[in-house]
Short mmCIF file of C-alpha atoms in Angstrom, two decimals:
data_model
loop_
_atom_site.label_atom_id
_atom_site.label_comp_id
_atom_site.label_asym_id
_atom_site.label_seq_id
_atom_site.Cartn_x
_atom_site.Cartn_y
_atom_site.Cartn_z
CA UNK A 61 -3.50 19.01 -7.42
CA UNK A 62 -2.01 20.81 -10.59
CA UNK A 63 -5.12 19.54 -13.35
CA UNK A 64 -4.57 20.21 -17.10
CA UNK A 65 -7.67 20.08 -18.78
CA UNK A 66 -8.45 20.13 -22.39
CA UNK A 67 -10.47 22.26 -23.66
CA UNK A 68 -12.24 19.57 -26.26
CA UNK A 69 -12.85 17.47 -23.39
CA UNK A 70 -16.12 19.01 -22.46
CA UNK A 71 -17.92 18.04 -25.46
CA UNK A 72 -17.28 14.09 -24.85
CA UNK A 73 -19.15 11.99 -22.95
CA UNK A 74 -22.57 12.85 -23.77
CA UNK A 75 -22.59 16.29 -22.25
CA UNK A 76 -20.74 15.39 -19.03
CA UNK A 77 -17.44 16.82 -18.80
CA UNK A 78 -14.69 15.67 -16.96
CA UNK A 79 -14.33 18.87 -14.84
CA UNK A 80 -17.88 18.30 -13.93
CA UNK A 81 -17.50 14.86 -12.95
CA UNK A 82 -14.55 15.64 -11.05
CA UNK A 83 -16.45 18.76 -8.99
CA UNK A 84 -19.23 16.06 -8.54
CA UNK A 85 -16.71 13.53 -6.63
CA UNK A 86 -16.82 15.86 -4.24
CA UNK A 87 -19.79 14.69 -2.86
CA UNK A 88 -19.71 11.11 -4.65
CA UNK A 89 -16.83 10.12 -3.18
CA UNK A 90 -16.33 6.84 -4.93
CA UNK A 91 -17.98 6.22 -7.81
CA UNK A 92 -15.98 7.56 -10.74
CA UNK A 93 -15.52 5.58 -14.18
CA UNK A 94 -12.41 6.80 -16.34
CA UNK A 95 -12.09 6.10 -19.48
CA UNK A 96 -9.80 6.74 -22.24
CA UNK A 97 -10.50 7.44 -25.71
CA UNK A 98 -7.82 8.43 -27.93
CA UNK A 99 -5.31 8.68 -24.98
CA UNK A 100 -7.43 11.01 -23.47
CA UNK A 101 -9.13 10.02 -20.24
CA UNK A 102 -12.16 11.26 -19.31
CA UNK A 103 -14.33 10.18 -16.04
CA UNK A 104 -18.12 10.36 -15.31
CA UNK A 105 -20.15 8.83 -11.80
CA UNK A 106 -21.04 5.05 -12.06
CA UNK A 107 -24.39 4.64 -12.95
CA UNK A 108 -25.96 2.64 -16.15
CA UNK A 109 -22.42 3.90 -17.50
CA UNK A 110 -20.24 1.08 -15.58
CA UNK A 111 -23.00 -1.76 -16.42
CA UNK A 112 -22.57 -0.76 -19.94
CA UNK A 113 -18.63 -1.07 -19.54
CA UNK A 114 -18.69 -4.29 -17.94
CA UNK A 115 -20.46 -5.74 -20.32
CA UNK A 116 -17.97 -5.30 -23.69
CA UNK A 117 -15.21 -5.68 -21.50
CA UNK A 118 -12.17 -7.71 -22.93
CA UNK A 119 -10.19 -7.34 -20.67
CA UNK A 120 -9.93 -6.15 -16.84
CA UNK A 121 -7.51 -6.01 -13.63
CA UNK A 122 -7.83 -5.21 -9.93
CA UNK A 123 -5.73 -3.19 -8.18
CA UNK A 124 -5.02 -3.07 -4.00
CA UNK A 125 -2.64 -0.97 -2.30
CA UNK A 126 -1.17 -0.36 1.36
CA UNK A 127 -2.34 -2.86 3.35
CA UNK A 128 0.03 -2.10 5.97
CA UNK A 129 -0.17 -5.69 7.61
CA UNK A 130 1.53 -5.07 10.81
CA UNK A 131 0.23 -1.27 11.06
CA UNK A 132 -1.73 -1.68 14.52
CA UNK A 133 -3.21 2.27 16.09
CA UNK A 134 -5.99 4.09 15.25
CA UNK A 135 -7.78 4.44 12.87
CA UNK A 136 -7.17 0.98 12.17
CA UNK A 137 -6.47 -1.74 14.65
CA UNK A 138 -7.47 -5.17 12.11
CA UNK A 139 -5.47 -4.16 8.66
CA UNK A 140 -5.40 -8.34 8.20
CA UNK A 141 -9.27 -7.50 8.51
CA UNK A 142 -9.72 -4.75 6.22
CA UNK A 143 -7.56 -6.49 3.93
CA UNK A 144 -9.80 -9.27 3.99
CA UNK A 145 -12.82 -6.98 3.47
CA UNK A 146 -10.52 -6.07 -0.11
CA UNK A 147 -10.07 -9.18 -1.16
CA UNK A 148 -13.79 -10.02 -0.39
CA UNK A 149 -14.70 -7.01 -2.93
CA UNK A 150 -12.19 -8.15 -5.30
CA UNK A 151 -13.73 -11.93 -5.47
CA UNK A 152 -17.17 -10.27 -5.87
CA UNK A 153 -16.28 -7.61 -8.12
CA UNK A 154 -13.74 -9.80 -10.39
CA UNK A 155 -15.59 -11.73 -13.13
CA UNK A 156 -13.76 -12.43 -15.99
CA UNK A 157 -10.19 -10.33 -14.21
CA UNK A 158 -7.19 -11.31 -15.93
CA UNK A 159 -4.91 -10.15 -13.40
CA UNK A 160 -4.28 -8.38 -9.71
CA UNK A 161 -1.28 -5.12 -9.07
CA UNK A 162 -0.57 -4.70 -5.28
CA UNK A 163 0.75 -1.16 -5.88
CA UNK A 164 3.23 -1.19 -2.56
CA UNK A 165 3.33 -1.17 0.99
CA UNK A 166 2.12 -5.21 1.44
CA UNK A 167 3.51 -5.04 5.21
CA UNK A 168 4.06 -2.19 7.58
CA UNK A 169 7.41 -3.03 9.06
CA UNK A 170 8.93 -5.20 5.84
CA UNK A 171 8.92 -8.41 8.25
CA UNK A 172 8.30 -11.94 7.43
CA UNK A 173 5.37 -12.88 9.10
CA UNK A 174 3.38 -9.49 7.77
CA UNK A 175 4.44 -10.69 4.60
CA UNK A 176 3.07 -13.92 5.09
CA UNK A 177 0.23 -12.61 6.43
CA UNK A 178 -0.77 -10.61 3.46
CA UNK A 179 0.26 -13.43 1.51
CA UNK A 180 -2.03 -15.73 2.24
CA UNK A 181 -4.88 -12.83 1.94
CA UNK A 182 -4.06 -12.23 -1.13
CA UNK A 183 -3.86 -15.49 -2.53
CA UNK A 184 -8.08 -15.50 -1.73
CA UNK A 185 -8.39 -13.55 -4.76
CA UNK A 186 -7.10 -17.08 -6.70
CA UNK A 187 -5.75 -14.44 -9.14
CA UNK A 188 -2.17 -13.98 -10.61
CA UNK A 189 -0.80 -10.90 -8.56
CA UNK A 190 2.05 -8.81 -9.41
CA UNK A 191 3.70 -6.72 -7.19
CA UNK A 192 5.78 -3.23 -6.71
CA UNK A 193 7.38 -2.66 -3.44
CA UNK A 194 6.28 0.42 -0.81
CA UNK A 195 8.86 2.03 1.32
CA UNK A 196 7.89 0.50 4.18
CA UNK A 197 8.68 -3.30 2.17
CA UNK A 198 11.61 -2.52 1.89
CA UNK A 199 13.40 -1.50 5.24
CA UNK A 200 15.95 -3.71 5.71
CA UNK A 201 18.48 -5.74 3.68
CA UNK A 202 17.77 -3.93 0.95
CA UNK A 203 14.67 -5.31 0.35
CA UNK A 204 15.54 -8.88 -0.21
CA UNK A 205 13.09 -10.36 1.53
CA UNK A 206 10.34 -8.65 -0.57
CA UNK A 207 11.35 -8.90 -3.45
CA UNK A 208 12.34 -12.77 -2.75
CA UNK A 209 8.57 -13.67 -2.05
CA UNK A 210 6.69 -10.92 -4.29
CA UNK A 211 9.19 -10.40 -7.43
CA UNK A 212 11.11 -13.61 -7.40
CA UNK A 213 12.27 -12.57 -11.08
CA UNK A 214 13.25 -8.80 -10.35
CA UNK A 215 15.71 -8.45 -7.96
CA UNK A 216 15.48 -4.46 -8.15
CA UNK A 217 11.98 -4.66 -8.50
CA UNK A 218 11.13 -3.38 -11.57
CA UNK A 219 9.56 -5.88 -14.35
CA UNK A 220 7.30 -5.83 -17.80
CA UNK A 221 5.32 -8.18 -19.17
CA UNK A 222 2.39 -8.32 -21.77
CA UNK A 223 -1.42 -9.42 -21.15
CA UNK A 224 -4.57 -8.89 -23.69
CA UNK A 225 -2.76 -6.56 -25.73
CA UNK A 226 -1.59 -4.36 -22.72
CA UNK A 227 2.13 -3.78 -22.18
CA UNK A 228 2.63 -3.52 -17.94
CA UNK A 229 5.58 -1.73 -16.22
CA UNK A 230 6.62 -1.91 -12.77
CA UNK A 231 8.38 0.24 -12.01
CA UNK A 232 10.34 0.34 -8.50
CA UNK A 233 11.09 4.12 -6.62
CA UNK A 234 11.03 3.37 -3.24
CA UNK A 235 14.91 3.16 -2.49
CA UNK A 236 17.81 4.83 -2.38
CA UNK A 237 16.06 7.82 -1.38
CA UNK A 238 18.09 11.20 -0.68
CA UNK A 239 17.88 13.77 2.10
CA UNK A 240 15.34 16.13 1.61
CA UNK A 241 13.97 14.61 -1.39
CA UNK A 242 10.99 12.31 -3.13
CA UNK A 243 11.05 8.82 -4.48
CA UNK A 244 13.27 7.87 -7.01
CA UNK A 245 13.71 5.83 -9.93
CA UNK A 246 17.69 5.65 -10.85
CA UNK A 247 19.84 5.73 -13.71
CA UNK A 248 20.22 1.90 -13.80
CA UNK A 249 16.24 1.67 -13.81
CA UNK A 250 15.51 3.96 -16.63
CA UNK A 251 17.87 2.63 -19.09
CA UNK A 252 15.59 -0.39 -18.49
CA UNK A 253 12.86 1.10 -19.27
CA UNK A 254 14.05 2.73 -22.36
CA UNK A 255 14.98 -0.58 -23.47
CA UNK A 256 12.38 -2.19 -22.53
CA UNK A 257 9.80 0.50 -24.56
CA UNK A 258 12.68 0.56 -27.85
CA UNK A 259 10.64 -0.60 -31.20
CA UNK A 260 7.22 -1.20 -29.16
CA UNK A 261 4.25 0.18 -31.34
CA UNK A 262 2.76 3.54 -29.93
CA UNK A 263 -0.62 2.24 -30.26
CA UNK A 264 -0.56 -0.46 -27.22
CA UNK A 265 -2.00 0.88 -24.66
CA UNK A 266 0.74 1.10 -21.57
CA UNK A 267 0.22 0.59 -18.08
CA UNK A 268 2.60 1.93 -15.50
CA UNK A 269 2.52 0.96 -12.01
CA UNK A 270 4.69 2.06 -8.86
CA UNK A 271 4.39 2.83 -5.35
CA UNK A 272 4.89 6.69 -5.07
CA UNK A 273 3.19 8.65 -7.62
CA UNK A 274 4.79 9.88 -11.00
CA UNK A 275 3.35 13.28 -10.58
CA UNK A 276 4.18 15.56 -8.09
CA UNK A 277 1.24 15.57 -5.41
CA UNK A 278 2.93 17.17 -2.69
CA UNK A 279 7.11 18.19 -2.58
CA UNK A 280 6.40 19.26 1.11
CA UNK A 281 5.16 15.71 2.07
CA UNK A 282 7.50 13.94 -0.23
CA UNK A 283 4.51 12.55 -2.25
CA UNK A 284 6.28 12.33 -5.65
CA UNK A 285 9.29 10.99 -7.53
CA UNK A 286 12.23 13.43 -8.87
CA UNK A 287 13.43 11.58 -11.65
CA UNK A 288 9.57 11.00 -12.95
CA UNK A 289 10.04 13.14 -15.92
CA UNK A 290 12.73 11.30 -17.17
CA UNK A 291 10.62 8.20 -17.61
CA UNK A 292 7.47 10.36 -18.75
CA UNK A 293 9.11 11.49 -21.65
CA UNK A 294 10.15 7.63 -22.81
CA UNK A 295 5.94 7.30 -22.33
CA UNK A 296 5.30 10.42 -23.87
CA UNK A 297 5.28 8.94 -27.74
CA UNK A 298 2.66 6.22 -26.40
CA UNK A 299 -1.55 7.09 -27.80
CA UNK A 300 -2.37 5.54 -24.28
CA UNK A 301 -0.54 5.76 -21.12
CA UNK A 302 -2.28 4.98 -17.82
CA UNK A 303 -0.14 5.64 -14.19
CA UNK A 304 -0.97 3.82 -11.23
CA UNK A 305 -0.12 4.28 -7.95
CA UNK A 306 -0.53 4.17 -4.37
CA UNK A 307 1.28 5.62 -0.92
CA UNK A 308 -0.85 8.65 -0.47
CA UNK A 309 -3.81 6.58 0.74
CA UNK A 310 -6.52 8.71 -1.14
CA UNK A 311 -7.99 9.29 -4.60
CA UNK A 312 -5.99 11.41 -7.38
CA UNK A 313 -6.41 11.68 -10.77
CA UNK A 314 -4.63 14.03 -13.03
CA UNK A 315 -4.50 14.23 -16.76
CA UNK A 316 -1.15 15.24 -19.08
CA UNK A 317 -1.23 14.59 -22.64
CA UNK A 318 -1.89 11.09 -23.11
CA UNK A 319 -0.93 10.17 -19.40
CA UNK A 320 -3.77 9.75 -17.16
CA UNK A 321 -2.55 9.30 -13.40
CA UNK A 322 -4.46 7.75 -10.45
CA UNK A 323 -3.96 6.76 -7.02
CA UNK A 324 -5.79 4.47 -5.29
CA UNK A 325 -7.09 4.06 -1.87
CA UNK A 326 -5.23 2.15 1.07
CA UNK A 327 -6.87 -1.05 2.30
CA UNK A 328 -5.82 0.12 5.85
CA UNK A 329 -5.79 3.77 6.63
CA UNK A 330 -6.49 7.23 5.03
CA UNK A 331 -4.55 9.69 4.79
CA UNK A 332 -5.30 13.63 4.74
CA UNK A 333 -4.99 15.47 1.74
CA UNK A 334 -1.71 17.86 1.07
CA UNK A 335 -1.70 20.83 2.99
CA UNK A 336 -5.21 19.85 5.33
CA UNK A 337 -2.91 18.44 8.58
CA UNK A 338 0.67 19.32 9.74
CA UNK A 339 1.94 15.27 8.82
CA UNK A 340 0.62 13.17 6.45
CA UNK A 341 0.71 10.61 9.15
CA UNK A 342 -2.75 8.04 9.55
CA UNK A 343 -6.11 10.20 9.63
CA UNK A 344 -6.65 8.77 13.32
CA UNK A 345 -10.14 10.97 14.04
CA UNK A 346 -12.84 8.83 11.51
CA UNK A 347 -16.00 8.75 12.64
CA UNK A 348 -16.93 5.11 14.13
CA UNK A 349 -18.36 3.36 11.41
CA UNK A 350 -16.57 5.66 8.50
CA UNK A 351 -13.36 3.85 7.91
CA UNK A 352 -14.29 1.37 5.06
CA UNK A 353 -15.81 4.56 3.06
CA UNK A 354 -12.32 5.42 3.25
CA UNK A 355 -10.52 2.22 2.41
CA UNK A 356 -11.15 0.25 -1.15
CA UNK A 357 -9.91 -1.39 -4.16
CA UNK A 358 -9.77 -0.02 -7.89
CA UNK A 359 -11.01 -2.17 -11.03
CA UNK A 360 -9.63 -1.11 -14.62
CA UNK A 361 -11.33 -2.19 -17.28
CA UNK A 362 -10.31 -2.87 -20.77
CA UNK A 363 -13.31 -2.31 -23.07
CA UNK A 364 -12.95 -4.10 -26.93
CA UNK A 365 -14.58 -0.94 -28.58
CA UNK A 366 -12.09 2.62 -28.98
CA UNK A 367 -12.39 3.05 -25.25
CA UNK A 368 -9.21 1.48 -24.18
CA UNK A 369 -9.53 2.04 -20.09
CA UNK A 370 -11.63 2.48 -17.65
CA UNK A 371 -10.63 2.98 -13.55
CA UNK A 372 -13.47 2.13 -11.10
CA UNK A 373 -12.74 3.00 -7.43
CA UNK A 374 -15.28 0.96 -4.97
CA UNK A 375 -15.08 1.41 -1.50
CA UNK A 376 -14.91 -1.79 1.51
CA UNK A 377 -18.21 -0.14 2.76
CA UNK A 378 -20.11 -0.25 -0.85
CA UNK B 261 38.62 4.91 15.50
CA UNK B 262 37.78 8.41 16.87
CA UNK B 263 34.21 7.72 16.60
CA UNK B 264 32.33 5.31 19.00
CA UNK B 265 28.75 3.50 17.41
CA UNK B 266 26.27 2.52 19.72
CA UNK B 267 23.69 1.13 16.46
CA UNK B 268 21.21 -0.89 19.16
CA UNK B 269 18.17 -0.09 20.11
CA UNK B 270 17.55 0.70 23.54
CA UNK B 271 14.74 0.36 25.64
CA UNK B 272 13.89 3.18 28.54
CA UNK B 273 14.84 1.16 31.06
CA UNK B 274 17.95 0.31 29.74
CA UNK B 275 18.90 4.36 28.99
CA UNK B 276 18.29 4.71 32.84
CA UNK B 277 20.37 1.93 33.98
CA UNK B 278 23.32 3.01 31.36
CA UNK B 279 23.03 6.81 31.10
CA UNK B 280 25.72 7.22 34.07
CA UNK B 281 28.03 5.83 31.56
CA UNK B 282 27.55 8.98 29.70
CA UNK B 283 29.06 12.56 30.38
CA UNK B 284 25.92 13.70 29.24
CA UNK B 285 22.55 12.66 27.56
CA UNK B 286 20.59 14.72 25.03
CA UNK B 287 17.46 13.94 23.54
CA UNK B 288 15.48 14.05 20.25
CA UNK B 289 11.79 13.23 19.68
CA UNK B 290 10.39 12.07 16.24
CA UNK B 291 6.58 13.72 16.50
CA UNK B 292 4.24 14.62 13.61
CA UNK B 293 7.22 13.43 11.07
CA UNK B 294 9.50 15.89 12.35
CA UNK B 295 12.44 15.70 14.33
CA UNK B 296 12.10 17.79 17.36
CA UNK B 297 14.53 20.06 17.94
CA UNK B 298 15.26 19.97 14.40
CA UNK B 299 18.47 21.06 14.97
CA UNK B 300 20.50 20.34 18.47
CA UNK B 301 23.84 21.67 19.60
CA UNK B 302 26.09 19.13 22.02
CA UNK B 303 29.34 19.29 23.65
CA UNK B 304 31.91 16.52 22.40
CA UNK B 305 31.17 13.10 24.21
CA UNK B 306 27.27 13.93 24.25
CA UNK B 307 24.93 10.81 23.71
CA UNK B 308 21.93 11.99 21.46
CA UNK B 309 19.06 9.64 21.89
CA UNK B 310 16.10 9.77 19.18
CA UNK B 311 12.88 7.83 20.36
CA UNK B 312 9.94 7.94 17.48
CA UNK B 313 6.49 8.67 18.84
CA UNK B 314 5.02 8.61 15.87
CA UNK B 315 2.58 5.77 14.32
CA UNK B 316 5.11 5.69 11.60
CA UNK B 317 8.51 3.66 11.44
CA UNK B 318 11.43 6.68 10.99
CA UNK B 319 14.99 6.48 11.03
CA UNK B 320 18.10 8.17 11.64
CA UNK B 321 20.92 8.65 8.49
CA UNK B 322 23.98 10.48 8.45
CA UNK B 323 22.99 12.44 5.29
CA UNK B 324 26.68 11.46 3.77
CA UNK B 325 26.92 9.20 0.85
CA UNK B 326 28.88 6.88 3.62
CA UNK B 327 26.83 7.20 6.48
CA UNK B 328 28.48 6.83 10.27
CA UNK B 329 25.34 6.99 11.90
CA UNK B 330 22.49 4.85 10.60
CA UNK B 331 19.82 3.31 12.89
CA UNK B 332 17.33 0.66 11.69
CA UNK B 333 13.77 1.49 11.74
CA UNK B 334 12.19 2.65 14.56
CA UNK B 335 9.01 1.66 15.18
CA UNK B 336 6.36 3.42 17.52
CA UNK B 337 8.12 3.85 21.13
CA UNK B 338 12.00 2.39 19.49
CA UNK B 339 14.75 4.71 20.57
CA UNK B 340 18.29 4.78 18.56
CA UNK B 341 21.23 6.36 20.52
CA UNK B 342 24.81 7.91 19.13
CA UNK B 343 27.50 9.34 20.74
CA UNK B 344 29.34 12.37 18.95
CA UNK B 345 32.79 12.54 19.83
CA UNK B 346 34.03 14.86 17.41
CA UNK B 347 32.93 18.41 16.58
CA UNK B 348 31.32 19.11 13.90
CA UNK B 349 27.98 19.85 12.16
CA UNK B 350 25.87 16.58 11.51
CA UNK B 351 23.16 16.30 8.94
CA UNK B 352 20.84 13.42 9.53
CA UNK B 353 17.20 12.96 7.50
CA UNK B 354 14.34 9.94 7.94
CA UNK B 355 15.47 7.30 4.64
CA UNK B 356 12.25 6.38 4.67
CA UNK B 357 10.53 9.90 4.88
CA UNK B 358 13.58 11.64 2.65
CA UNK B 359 12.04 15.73 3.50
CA UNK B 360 12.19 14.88 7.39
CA UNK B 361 15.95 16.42 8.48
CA UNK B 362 17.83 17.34 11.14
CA UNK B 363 21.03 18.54 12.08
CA UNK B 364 23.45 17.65 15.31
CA UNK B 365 25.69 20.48 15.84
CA UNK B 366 28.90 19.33 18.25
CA UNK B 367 31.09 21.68 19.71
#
């Protein structure tokens, strides 16, 4: 994980850096509030911090990611289940949410009946849901089942729209993948998105969402996207920038100039972190009783005063 | 058509009952997200069979921008076979796992 830190960082936040925040997830697993002043993101443990957060919120979303509906071995044998756990967290956690991202990989084996499966999970959360496919959504017919039940109005999968001030991207770079490469956005996808960003004020705050990360986490494992810098530098002009993701089934943050990246956590299965097992297949050896530590869902938070975002990570066993 | 497509997915049983079609049968297990051997060298006429044992779904692509061989995803225990009839050095990879590659080799 390749962090840039800013030096000025370490005076905010009332004495509690970001790097020290970040050593202390170590232990906390977690617990970590982001958020971003001034495009720059900074995180600290939850505490009397998130209460305070909550309450001059405008303006907050849930995120899930890799449910894997169809994905039946160990670690998990239930994914409808732990899915279900999500959602539960999500209805308890939501209060005044404007809106749910599904960051990718709904089903495990893109067919109909895991996505009608997760379907009707999701649709427990009674909130408006918007989706970005995963790899595994999109393995036959190029997808058009997916995107005929998740993105009825984006064929290819990628789609903006505008809530509470905050201009959303999806953004789709699961397909058309090459040998021996990463994901992949296209030519055809970022002249979209320069469109789409052409005359926008560089004041709203963005938010980015696709399946594979924007940032290189691993080239070994494939855990990035090679045109990614491409569509960073449309985003770069942006005060606030926010990248979501999911696919690696773990916690990352990272921090470039105004960009502040995060991956969430699977609702299904971890996975082990670059370089600690020889695949990045399913961690398949959790302790009994240890799995929901390692699945959950992630809250951001809009807050009215100049603290734009905020990313809370809660776990199905909190 | 020099090149003969066998794009089903066959179950063990069926390889048994069938492989005495074949002048020859050669194997390739998906393990760990690698393709095992990695890279396999065949006489002409030589069915290659693939069968994933991972938890993952893989595939099988000609790495061409036309591909001739192309299996649908595999899921844990799915097999894809391919016959080679023509020499010549064959690049496959996973689409859905891009860095996982693998090259046929027929003489």
């Amino acid at each position: 994980m390749n962090e840039v830190f800013d030096a000025s960082e370490t005076s905010r936040n009332g004495g509690k850096s970001r790097r020290e925040a970040l050593e202390c997830m170590v232990w906390a697993g977690a617990g970590v509030l982001w958020t971003v002043t001034g495009g720059v993101p900074h995180s600290r443990l939850i505490g009397a911090a998130e209460a305070a957060t909550e309450s001059d919120a405008t303006f907050s979303f849930l995120q899930i990611s890799d449910s894997h509906i169809g994905f039946n071995h160990p670690p998990n044998t239930d994914t409808p289940g732990t899915l279900q756990a999500a959602i539960a967290l999500v209805n308890a956690q939501k209060s005044n949410a404007g809106l749910m991202i599904h960051t990718g990989d709904v089903s495990h084996l893109s067919k109909a009946k895991q996505f009608d499966t997760a379907d009707q999970i999701i649709r427990g959360a009674r909130l408006d849901t918007h989706y970005v496919p995963g790899e595994h959504d999109v393995l036959f017919d190029d997808g058009k089942a997916f995107f005929a039940r998740f993105a009825p109005k984006a064929p290819r999968g990628w789609y903006s729209f505008d809530q509470a001030g905050v201009h959303f991207i999806a953004l789709n770079n699961v397909q058309n993948f090459k040998a021996g490469g990463m994901g992949n956005l296209g030519a055809d996808q970022l002249d979209w998105l320069a469109k789409d960003l052409e005359g926008r004020s560089a004041s709203q705050p963005i938010v980015v969402f696709a399946h594979v990360p924007l940032w290189t986490v691993s080239e070994a494992w494939g855990w990035g996207t090679a045109d990614a810098g491409q569509a960073l530098t449309l985003l770069r002009r942006f005060g606030s920038v926010t990248v979501l993701n999911g696919h690696i089934h773990q916690i990352m943050q990272k921090v470039e100039g105004n960009c502040a990246f995060h991956t969430a956590r699977s609702t299904a299965f971890p996975q082990p972190a670059p370089g600690t097992a020889a695949s990045p297949g399913p961690m398949k050896n959790v302790p009994p009783g240890h799995l929901r530590a390692m699945l959950g869902i992630t809250k951001v938070t809009r807050v009215r005063t100049a603290t734009p975002l905020a990313i809370i990570d809660t776990t199905l066993a909190a | 058509m020099t090149r003969i497509k066998y794009a089903a997915i066959l179950t063990c049983a069926l390889l048994l009952t069938a492989r005495t079609a074949f002048a020859a049968d050669a194997r390739v297990t998906i393990d760990n997200f690698k393709f095992s051997p990695a890279q396999l060298v065949v006489d002409a006429g030589t069915r290659v069979i693939w069968t994933n044992q991972d938890d993952m779904p893989h595939t099988v692509v000609e790495a061409t921008a036309a591909p001739t061989i192309s299996s649908p995803a595999l899921d844990t225990g799915d097999s894809f076979a391919h016959v080679f009839t023509k020499a010549g050095t064959y690049q496959y990879y996973c689409s859905v796992h891009p860095y996982m590659l693998g090259t046929v080799v027929v003489r």
